[in-house]
Amino acid sequence: MSFTTKICCIGAGYVGGPTCAVIASKCADIKVTIVDINQARIDAWNSKDIPIYEPGLEEIVFAQRGKNLFFSTDVDAAILEADLIFVSVNTPTKKTGMGAGFAADLAYIEAATRRIALVAKSHKIVIEKSTVPCRTAESMRKILDANSRADVNFDILSNPEFLAEGTAIKDLQNPDRVLIGSMQTEAGLKAQQALASVYARWVPKERIVTTRLWSSELTKLASNALLAQRISSINALSAICEATGADVDEVSYACGLDSRIGPKFLKASVGFGGSCFQKDILNLVYLSQSLHLPEVADYWNQVVLMNEYQKRRFAESVVRTLFNTITNKNICILGFAFKKDTGDTRESAAIAMVKYFLKENANIRIYDPKVPASQMLYDLTVEDKVDVEQYNKRVTVCDSAYTAADGVDAVIVLTEWDEFKTLDYKRIYGKMNKPAFIFDGRLILPTAELKKIGFQTITIGKGD
Ligand code: NAD
Ligand code: UGA
């Protein structure tokens, strides 16, 4: 089949994979090739066990793969034939050097941009899909411009992604908005229209918003900062609720009924996780500092500090409740992913919790429906290490909530998986040491029922 347009996406991760799979499913006449330098990841995309769990994704990949959707490690070939190139590589927080702990590491963006500059033999529209600090497109443009030739030139667009994991396919198929930033030049505006016409196949025109480049880049950081700020705000209020006897769910519901506030993103929790909220806010903090705006930097940094406080507060309340010691006690952790409906564990609050409990010498039994044991081992022993010996001695990964609850002193819910709402808690109670404590870090459990069974219940943001 001959295609009207060819798209290359550099980076076959949580964004590149789902985003371009949906483009392929909506545009049969467009050839979409997703490339990555990670051979294992590409092999997985080409297998029956795709590397990302996301409701609805597998169906789309299986339907389009080999027709107009391809996964490859041949980055150069895909660049060569593409009209539009999405750069969807990772932009983690820098671990060392200037800006360490705050600034985004743009090495992957730069490497991908240099590859495009080196390989391209015709005009390309290069689209910044990764989340980046404001004015990154300018650096990319400089690299690309320096490599322009008579017949090879580049336009650069910013098209940040707003999907949330667990609902990525729904978000991509029916987005609140698609944002496309461009240079305000004739060529820039033409490129913007070319990309807009791809999305216009399924997104209503009024939801395709076009702006300047820098506004688009900043909007992405701002959106994540505002969302995370709401969670830190309700979590700050949850501490007041616990101290006063107010109920954070009631407070959140009543506040959310005000149409100016709205109900979403006001669910108190053990703290937000995920690969982006913390990273993007720290990025914004760094940007503010670089712009000599220390008050602005402090303001946003407080959102992250509040999140750290919430995790610490919850972990400490577990130890306090279990009579001030959890040494050699058995603790069941329900949920390890950073939210439900994903197997992603990046920055999951569960990692911080388990590490905290291991330092107190507790034995941990973990169950998560989608996170494999190998990922838990990696999260707990490779990054910011727990000793492997300690892990082997203290951590048991279980294949069901019931096995995880065998002989434990406390059950702690850290991810809001639906199945945790309807477990047979009488059965769980029967397996536990008494008194049987249950901690709800997600406000999903039927507390009144649990109390009747005999559990001691402790819920975030509930004073009773
Ligand atoms: P990811 O780590 O899952 O995927 C990035 C992929 O890029 C990796 O597979 C890596 O091997 C590949 N890569 C890196 N350098 C490369 C190169 N030079 N050539 C080819 N491949 C290369 O990351 P992600 O979660 O998909 O995030 C990507 C970007 O999107 C980040 O900037 C992130 O902030 C942003 N974002 C993420 C989400 C999300 O839900 N995960 C949502 C919106 C935006
Ligand atoms: C978030 C944003 O919602 C997306 O718009 C954005 O594209 C993405 O970050 C990104 O840039 O990576 P994501 O992190 O996948 O998406 O998931 P969210 O639903 O935002 O949840 C983030 C964390 O906040 C989770 O740990 C979740 O449990 C927690 N959360 C969320 C709460 O504690 N309370 C809430 O009310 C909502």
Coordinates of C-alpha atoms and ligand atoms in Angstrom, one line a residue:
M1 CA 0.0 0.0 0.0
S2 CA 1.2 3.5 -0.7
F3 CA 1.0 6.0 2.2
T4 CA 0.2 9.7 1.9
T5 CA 2.4 10.6 4.9
K6 CA 5.2 8.8 6.9
I7 CA 5.7 9.4 10.6
C8 CA 8.7 8.3 12.6
C9 CA 8.6 8.3 16.4
I10 CA 11.9 8.2 18.2
G11 CA 11.3 6.6 21.6
A12 CA 9.0 3.5 22.0
G13 CA 8.1 4.2 25.6
Y14 CA 4.9 5.0 27.6
V15 CA 4.2 8.0 25.4
G16 CA 5.7 7.2 22.0
G17 CA 4.1 3.7 21.9
P18 CA 0.5 4.5 22.7
T19 CA 0.5 7.9 21.0
C20 CA 1.7 6.6 17.7
A21 CA -0.4 3.4 17.9
V22 CA -3.5 5.6 18.2
I23 CA -2.3 7.8 15.2
A24 CA -1.9 4.6 13.2
S25 CA -5.3 3.4 14.2
K26 CA -7.0 6.7 13.2
C27 CA -5.1 7.2 9.9
A28 CA -4.9 4.2 7.7
D29 CA -3.1 6.2 5.0
I30 CA -0.2 7.2 7.3
K31 CA 2.7 4.9 7.9
V32 CA 3.9 5.1 11.5
T33 CA 7.2 3.7 12.5
I34 CA 8.2 3.7 16.2
V35 CA 11.9 3.3 16.7
D36 CA 14.1 2.9 19.8
I37 CA 17.7 2.1 20.6
N38 CA 16.5 -0.5 23.2
Q39 CA 16.4 -3.8 21.3
A40 CA 14.6 -5.6 24.0
R41 CA 11.8 -3.0 24.1
I42 CA 11.3 -3.2 20.3
D43 CA 11.3 -7.0 20.4
A44 CA 8.6 -6.8 23.0
W45 CA 6.5 -4.4 20.9
N46 CA 6.8 -6.9 18.1
S47 CA 5.8 -9.9 20.2
K48 CA 2.5 -10.9 21.8
D49 CA 3.6 -9.5 25.2
I50 CA 3.9 -5.8 24.5
P51 CA 6.1 -4.0 27.0
I52 CA 3.4 -1.7 28.4
Y53 CA 0.2 -2.5 30.2
E54 CA -2.4 0.0 29.2
P55 CA -6.1 -0.8 28.8
G56 CA -7.0 -1.0 25.1
L57 CA -3.4 -0.6 23.8
E58 CA -2.8 -4.3 23.0
E59 CA -6.0 -4.4 20.8
I60 CA -4.8 -1.4 18.8
V61 CA -1.3 -2.6 18.4
F62 CA -2.4 -6.1 17.3
A63 CA -4.9 -4.6 14.8
Q64 CA -2.4 -2.1 13.2
R65 CA 1.0 -3.8 13.5
G66 CA 2.4 -4.8 10.1
K67 CA -0.3 -2.8 8.3
N68 CA 0.6 0.8 9.0
L69 CA 2.3 0.5 12.4
F70 CA 5.9 -0.8 12.7
F71 CA 8.4 -1.1 15.5
S72 CA 12.1 -1.1 14.7
T73 CA 15.6 -0.4 15.9
D74 CA 16.6 1.0 12.5
V75 CA 16.4 4.6 13.6
D76 CA 18.1 6.0 10.5
A77 CA 15.8 4.2 8.0
A78 CA 12.8 5.6 9.8
I79 CA 14.2 9.1 9.9
L80 CA 15.1 9.0 6.2
E81 CA 11.6 8.1 5.0
A82 CA 9.6 10.3 7.4
D83 CA 7.8 13.6 6.7
L84 CA 7.1 14.1 10.4
I85 CA 9.4 13.0 13.3
F86 CA 8.2 12.8 16.9
V87 CA 10.9 13.0 19.5
S88 CA 9.5 11.1 22.4
V89 CA 12.5 10.1 24.4
N90 CA 13.0 10.2 28.2
T91 CA 13.9 13.5 29.9
P92 CA 14.7 12.4 33.5
T93 CA 15.9 14.6 36.3
K94 CA 19.7 15.1 36.1
K95 CA 21.5 13.1 38.7
T96 CA 24.9 14.8 38.6
G97 CA 26.5 18.0 37.4
M98 CA 24.9 21.4 36.9
G99 CA 21.3 21.5 38.1
A100 CA 21.5 18.0 39.6
G101 CA 18.3 17.0 41.3
F102 CA 16.2 19.6 39.5
A103 CA 17.1 20.2 35.9
A104 CA 15.9 17.8 33.1
D105 CA 18.6 15.7 31.5
L106 CA 18.4 16.7 27.8
A107 CA 21.1 14.3 26.6
Y108 CA 18.6 11.9 25.0
I109 CA 16.8 14.8 23.2
E110 CA 20.1 16.1 21.9
A111 CA 21.3 12.7 20.7
A112 CA 18.0 12.2 18.9
T113 CA 18.1 15.7 17.3
R114 CA 21.7 15.2 16.2
R115 CA 20.8 11.9 14.7
I116 CA 18.0 13.5 12.7
A117 CA 20.3 16.3 11.6
L118 CA 22.9 13.8 10.5
V119 CA 20.7 11.4 8.6
A120 CA 18.0 13.5 7.0
K121 CA 18.2 14.0 3.2
S122 CA 14.9 15.9 2.8
H123 CA 12.7 18.4 4.6
K124 CA 11.5 17.2 8.0
I125 CA 9.0 18.5 10.5
V126 CA 10.5 17.7 13.9
I127 CA 8.1 17.5 16.8
E128 CA 9.1 17.8 20.4
K129 CA 6.8 15.3 22.1
S130 CA 8.9 14.8 25.3
T131 CA 8.3 17.1 28.2
V132 CA 11.1 19.6 28.2
P133 CA 12.1 22.9 29.8
C134 CA 10.9 26.1 28.2
R135 CA 13.1 27.0 25.1
T136 CA 14.5 23.5 24.5
A137 CA 13.1 23.7 21.0
E138 CA 15.4 26.6 20.4
S139 CA 18.4 24.4 21.2
M140 CA 17.0 21.7 18.9
R141 CA 16.5 24.2 16.2
K142 CA 20.1 25.5 16.5
I143 CA 21.4 21.9 16.0
L144 CA 19.0 21.3 13.1
D145 CA 19.6 24.7 11.4
A146 CA 23.4 24.2 11.6
N147 CA 22.9 21.1 9.5
S148 CA 20.4 22.5 7.0
R149 CA 21.4 22.3 3.3
A150 CA 19.7 23.6 0.2
D151 CA 17.4 20.6 -0.1
V152 CA 17.4 19.6 3.6
N153 CA 15.7 22.0 6.1
F154 CA 13.8 21.5 9.3
D155 CA 10.7 22.9 11.0
I156 CA 10.4 22.4 14.7
L157 CA 7.1 22.1 16.6
S158 CA 6.2 21.5 20.2
N159 CA 3.4 19.1 20.8
P160 CA 3.4 18.0 24.4
E161 CA 1.5 15.0 25.5
F162 CA -1.2 15.1 28.2
L163 CA -2.2 11.5 28.5
A164 CA -2.3 9.9 31.9
E165 CA -1.2 6.3 32.4
G166 CA -4.0 3.8 32.9
T167 CA -6.3 5.9 30.7
A168 CA -3.8 6.6 27.9
I169 CA -5.9 5.2 25.0
K170 CA -9.1 7.0 26.1
D171 CA -7.1 10.2 26.6
L172 CA -5.5 9.9 23.2
Q173 CA -8.7 9.0 21.4
N174 CA -10.7 11.8 23.1
P175 CA -8.3 14.4 24.3
D176 CA -9.4 17.6 26.2
R177 CA -7.0 19.4 23.9
V178 CA -4.1 18.9 21.5
L179 CA -1.5 21.6 21.8
I180 CA 0.8 22.5 19.0
G181 CA 3.4 25.3 19.4
S182 CA 5.3 26.7 16.4
M183 CA 7.6 29.5 15.4
Q184 CA 5.4 32.3 14.1
T185 CA 7.0 32.3 10.7
E186 CA 5.3 31.3 7.4
A187 CA 7.2 27.9 7.4
G188 CA 6.5 27.4 11.2
L189 CA 2.7 28.0 10.8
K190 CA 2.6 25.7 7.7
A191 CA 4.3 22.9 9.7
Q192 CA 1.8 23.6 12.6
Q193 CA -1.1 23.1 10.1
A194 CA 0.5 19.9 8.7
L195 CA 0.5 18.3 12.2
A196 CA -2.9 19.8 13.1
S197 CA -4.3 18.1 10.0
V198 CA -3.2 14.7 11.3
Y199 CA -5.0 15.2 14.6
A200 CA -8.0 16.7 12.9
R201 CA -8.9 13.2 11.6
W202 CA -10.4 12.4 15.0
V203 CA -10.0 15.5 17.3
P204 CA -12.6 18.2 16.9
K205 CA -11.0 21.4 15.5
E206 CA -11.8 23.5 18.5
R207 CA -9.8 21.2 20.7
I208 CA -6.6 21.6 18.6
V209 CA -5.0 24.7 20.1
T210 CA -2.1 26.4 18.4
T211 CA 0.3 28.7 20.2
R212 CA 3.9 30.0 20.1
L213 CA 6.6 27.4 20.8
W214 CA 7.6 28.6 24.2
S215 CA 3.9 28.9 25.4
S216 CA 3.4 25.3 24.4
E217 CA 6.5 24.1 26.2
L218 CA 5.6 26.0 29.4
T219 CA 2.0 24.9 29.3
K220 CA 3.0 21.3 29.7
L221 CA 5.1 22.0 32.8
A222 CA 2.4 24.3 34.1
S223 CA -0.4 21.7 33.6
N224 CA 1.5 19.0 35.6
A225 CA 2.4 21.5 38.3
L226 CA -1.2 22.6 38.7
L227 CA -2.5 19.0 38.8
A228 CA 0.2 18.0 41.4
Q229 CA -0.5 21.2 43.4
R230 CA -4.1 20.1 43.8
I231 CA -3.0 16.7 45.2
S232 CA -0.6 18.3 47.6
S233 CA -3.3 20.8 48.7
I234 CA -5.7 18.0 49.5
N235 CA -3.0 16.0 51.2
A236 CA -2.0 19.0 53.3
L237 CA -5.7 19.2 54.3
S238 CA -5.7 15.5 55.1
A239 CA -3.2 16.1 57.8
I240 CA -5.5 18.7 59.3
C241 CA -8.5 16.3 59.0
E242 CA -6.6 13.6 61.0
A243 CA -5.8 16.1 63.7
T244 CA -9.3 17.5 64.0
G245 CA -11.7 14.6 63.2
A246 CA -12.8 16.1 59.9
D247 CA -13.1 13.7 57.0
V248 CA -11.0 14.5 53.9
D249 CA -13.4 12.8 51.5
E250 CA -16.2 14.9 52.8
V251 CA -14.1 18.1 52.6
S252 CA -12.9 17.2 49.1
Y253 CA -16.5 16.4 47.9
A254 CA -17.9 19.6 49.3
C255 CA -15.1 21.8 47.9
G256 CA -15.3 20.1 44.5
L257 CA -19.0 21.0 44.2
D258 CA -18.0 24.6 43.7
S259 CA -17.8 24.8 39.9
R260 CA -14.8 27.1 40.2
I261 CA -12.9 24.4 42.0
G262 CA -14.3 21.2 40.4
P263 CA -14.1 17.7 41.7
K264 CA -11.1 16.2 39.9
F265 CA -7.6 15.6 41.3
L266 CA -8.8 16.2 44.9
K267 CA -8.4 12.6 46.1
A268 CA -6.1 12.5 49.1
S269 CA -3.5 9.7 49.0
V270 CA -0.3 8.4 50.3
G271 CA 1.4 10.8 47.8
F272 CA 1.5 11.2 44.1
G273 CA 3.9 9.1 42.1
G274 CA 4.6 8.6 38.4
S275 CA 7.6 9.5 36.3
C276 CA 6.5 13.1 35.6
F277 CA 4.9 15.1 38.3
Q278 CA 7.9 15.4 40.5
K279 CA 10.4 15.6 37.6
D280 CA 8.4 18.4 35.9
I281 CA 7.9 20.5 39.0
L282 CA 11.6 20.3 39.8
N283 CA 12.2 21.3 36.2
L284 CA 9.9 24.3 36.8
V285 CA 11.7 25.1 40.0
Y286 CA 15.0 25.0 38.2
L287 CA 13.7 27.2 35.5
S288 CA 12.4 29.7 38.0
Q289 CA 15.8 29.7 39.8
S290 CA 17.6 30.2 36.5
L291 CA 15.4 33.2 35.8
H292 CA 16.2 34.7 39.2
L293 CA 12.7 34.2 40.5
P294 CA 13.4 32.5 43.9
E295 CA 10.0 33.1 45.4
V296 CA 8.4 31.4 42.4
A297 CA 10.8 28.5 42.7
D298 CA 10.0 28.1 46.4
Y299 CA 6.3 28.2 45.7
W300 CA 6.4 25.3 43.3
N301 CA 9.0 23.4 45.3
Q302 CA 6.6 23.3 48.2
V303 CA 4.3 21.0 46.2
V304 CA 7.1 18.4 46.1
L305 CA 8.1 18.9 49.7
M306 CA 4.4 18.4 50.8
N307 CA 4.4 15.1 48.8
E308 CA 7.5 13.9 50.6
Y309 CA 5.9 14.9 53.9
Q310 CA 2.8 12.9 53.1
K311 CA 4.7 9.7 52.3
R312 CA 6.8 10.1 55.5
R313 CA 3.8 10.9 57.6
F314 CA 2.0 7.8 56.4
A315 CA 5.0 5.5 56.9
E316 CA 5.5 6.9 60.4
S317 CA 1.9 6.4 61.3
V318 CA 2.2 2.7 60.5
V319 CA 5.2 2.3 62.9
R320 CA 3.5 4.4 65.6
T321 CA 0.2 2.4 65.3
L322 CA 2.0 -0.9 65.5
F323 CA 3.2 -0.1 69.0
N324 CA 6.2 1.9 67.8
T325 CA 8.1 -1.1 66.4
I326 CA 7.8 -3.2 63.3
T327 CA 11.0 -5.1 63.7
N328 CA 10.4 -8.6 62.5
K329 CA 6.7 -7.9 62.1
N330 CA 5.0 -9.0 58.9
I331 CA 3.5 -6.4 56.7
C332 CA 1.3 -6.9 53.6
I333 CA 1.6 -4.3 50.9
L334 CA -1.3 -4.2 48.5
G335 CA -0.3 -2.4 45.3
F336 CA 3.1 -1.4 44.0
A337 CA 2.3 0.5 40.8
F338 CA 2.1 4.3 41.1
K339 CA -1.6 4.2 40.3
K340 CA -4.2 1.6 39.2
D341 CA -4.4 0.1 35.7
T342 CA -0.7 0.4 35.0
G343 CA 2.3 -1.7 35.7
D344 CA 4.5 1.4 35.9
T345 CA 6.3 1.9 39.2
R346 CA 8.3 5.0 38.5
E347 CA 8.4 7.2 41.6
S348 CA 5.6 5.0 43.1
A349 CA 4.9 5.9 46.8
A350 CA 5.1 2.1 47.4
I351 CA 8.8 2.1 46.7
A352 CA 9.5 4.8 49.4
M353 CA 7.2 3.0 51.9
V354 CA 8.7 -0.5 51.5
K355 CA 12.2 1.0 51.8
Y356 CA 11.2 2.8 55.0
F357 CA 9.7 -0.4 56.4
L358 CA 12.8 -2.4 55.5
K359 CA 14.9 0.0 57.4
E360 CA 12.8 -0.7 60.4
N361 CA 13.5 -4.4 59.8
A362 CA 10.0 -5.5 59.0
N363 CA 9.2 -8.5 56.7
I364 CA 7.3 -7.4 53.7
R365 CA 4.8 -9.4 51.6
I366 CA 3.8 -7.6 48.4
Y367 CA 1.0 -8.2 45.9
D368 CA 0.3 -6.1 42.8
P369 CA -1.8 -7.4 39.9
K370 CA 0.5 -6.0 37.2
V371 CA 4.0 -5.4 38.5
P372 CA 6.3 -8.3 38.0
A373 CA 8.6 -9.4 40.8
S374 CA 11.7 -8.5 38.7
Q375 CA 10.5 -4.9 38.6
M376 CA 10.1 -4.8 42.4
L377 CA 13.6 -6.2 42.9
Y378 CA 15.0 -3.6 40.5
D379 CA 13.1 -0.7 42.2
L380 CA 14.1 -1.7 45.7
T381 CA 17.7 -2.8 45.1
V382 CA 19.1 -1.1 42.1
E383 CA 17.9 2.5 42.5
D384 CA 19.0 4.0 45.9
K385 CA 19.7 0.6 47.1
V386 CA 18.4 -1.7 49.7
D387 CA 20.9 -4.5 50.2
V388 CA 20.1 -7.6 48.0
E389 CA 20.7 -9.8 51.0
Q390 CA 18.2 -7.8 53.1
Y391 CA 15.7 -8.0 50.2
N392 CA 16.0 -11.7 49.9
K393 CA 15.6 -12.2 53.6
R394 CA 12.7 -9.7 54.1
V395 CA 10.7 -9.4 50.9
T396 CA 8.2 -11.9 49.5
V397 CA 6.4 -11.2 46.3
C398 CA 3.0 -12.9 46.3
D399 CA 0.5 -13.9 43.5
S400 CA -2.6 -12.8 45.3
A401 CA -3.8 -10.5 48.0
Y402 CA -4.8 -13.5 50.1
T403 CA -1.3 -15.1 50.0
A404 CA 0.2 -11.7 50.8
A405 CA -2.0 -11.4 53.9
D406 CA -0.8 -14.7 55.4
G407 CA 0.3 -14.2 59.0
V408 CA 0.7 -10.5 58.8
D409 CA 0.3 -7.9 61.5
A410 CA -0.9 -5.2 59.1
V411 CA -2.3 -4.8 55.6
I412 CA -1.4 -1.5 53.8
V413 CA -3.2 -0.4 50.6
L414 CA -0.9 1.7 48.5
T415 CA -2.5 1.5 45.0
E416 CA -6.1 2.0 44.3
W417 CA -6.7 -1.2 42.2
D418 CA -10.4 -1.9 41.9
E419 CA -9.9 -5.5 43.1
F420 CA -8.8 -4.3 46.5
K421 CA -12.3 -2.8 47.1
T422 CA -14.0 -6.1 46.9
L423 CA -11.6 -8.6 48.5
D424 CA -13.0 -11.2 50.9
Y425 CA -11.8 -9.2 54.0
K426 CA -13.2 -11.8 56.4
R427 CA -10.9 -14.3 54.8
I428 CA -8.0 -11.9 55.1
Y429 CA -8.8 -11.1 58.7
G430 CA -8.8 -14.8 59.5
K431 CA -5.2 -15.1 58.1
M432 CA -3.8 -12.2 60.1
N433 CA -2.2 -11.8 63.6
K434 CA -4.4 -10.0 66.0
P435 CA -4.9 -7.1 66.5
A436 CA -5.3 -6.9 62.7
F437 CA -4.5 -3.5 61.4
I438 CA -5.5 -2.2 58.0
F439 CA -4.2 1.0 56.6
D440 CA -5.9 2.7 53.6
G441 CA -3.5 5.0 51.8
R442 CA -6.0 5.4 49.0
L443 CA -9.4 5.9 50.7
I444 CA -11.0 3.0 48.8
L445 CA -11.8 0.4 51.5
P446 CA -15.2 -0.2 53.0
T447 CA -14.1 1.0 56.5
A448 CA -17.4 0.4 58.4
E449 CA -17.6 -3.2 57.1
L450 CA -13.9 -3.8 58.1
K451 CA -14.5 -2.4 61.6
K452 CA -17.4 -4.9 62.0
I453 CA -15.2 -7.8 61.0
G454 CA -12.8 -6.7 63.7
F455 CA -10.1 -4.8 61.9
Q456 CA -8.4 -1.7 63.4
T457 CA -8.7 0.7 60.5
I458 CA -6.4 3.7 59.8
T459 CA -7.3 5.8 56.8
I460 CA -5.5 8.9 55.4
G461 CA -7.4 12.0 56.2
K462 CA -9.9 10.4 58.6
G463 CA -9.7 11.5 62.2
D464 CA -11.7 8.6 63.8
Ligands
NAD1 P1 10.2 6.0 28.5 O1 11.4 6.0 29.2 O2 9.1 5.0 28.7 O3 10.6 6.0 26.9 C1 11.6 6.7 26.3 C2 12.2 5.8 25.2 O4 13.2 6.6 24.5 C3 13.1 4.7 25.8 O5 12.6 3.4 25.4 C4 14.5 4.9 25.3 O6 15.2 3.7 25.0 C5 14.2 5.7 24.1 N1 15.4 6.5 23.6 C6 16.1 7.4 24.4 N2 17.1 8.0 23.6 C7 16.9 7.5 22.3 C8 17.5 7.8 21.1 N3 18.5 8.7 21.0 N4 17.0 7.1 20.0 C9 16.0 6.2 20.1 N5 15.4 6.0 21.2 C10 15.8 6.6 22.4 O7 9.6 7.5 28.6 P2 8.1 8.0 28.5 O8 7.4 7.7 29.8 O9 7.5 7.5 27.2 O10 8.3 9.6 28.5 C11 8.8 10.2 27.3 C12 8.7 11.7 27.5 O11 7.3 12.0 27.5 C13 9.3 12.3 28.7 O12 9.8 13.5 28.4 C14 8.0 12.4 29.6 O13 8.2 13.4 30.6 C15 6.9 12.7 28.7 N6 5.6 12.3 29.1 C16 5.4 11.1 29.7 C17 4.1 10.7 30.1 C18 3.8 9.4 30.7 O14 2.7 9.2 31.1 N7 4.8 8.5 30.9 C19 3.0 11.6 29.8 C20 3.3 12.8 29.1 C21 4.6 13.1 28.8
UGA2 C1 0.0 12.8 34.8 C2 -1.0 13.8 34.2 O1 -2.3 13.5 34.7 C3 -1.0 13.7 32.7 O2 -1.9 14.7 32.1 C4 0.4 14.0 32.2 O3 0.5 13.8 30.8 C5 1.4 13.0 32.8 O4 1.3 13.1 34.2 C6 2.8 13.2 32.4 O5 3.2 14.2 32.0 O6 3.5 12.2 32.6 P1 0.1 10.2 35.3 O7 1.2 10.6 36.1 O8 0.2 9.1 34.3 O9 -0.4 11.5 34.5 O10 -1.2 9.9 36.2 P2 -2.2 10.8 37.2 O11 -3.5 10.2 37.0 O12 -2.0 12.2 37.0 O13 -1.7 10.4 38.6 C7 -0.4 10.8 39.1 C8 -0.3 10.4 40.6 O14 -1.2 11.2 41.4 C9 -0.7 9.0 40.9 O15 0.2 8.5 41.8 C10 -2.1 9.1 41.4 O16 -2.5 8.1 42.2 C11 -2.0 10.4 42.2 N1 -3.3 11.1 42.4 C12 -4.0 11.5 41.3 C13 -3.7 11.4 43.7 O17 -3.1 11.0 44.6 N2 -4.9 12.0 43.8 C14 -5.6 12.4 42.8 O18 -6.7 13.1 43.0 C15 -5.2 12.2 41.5

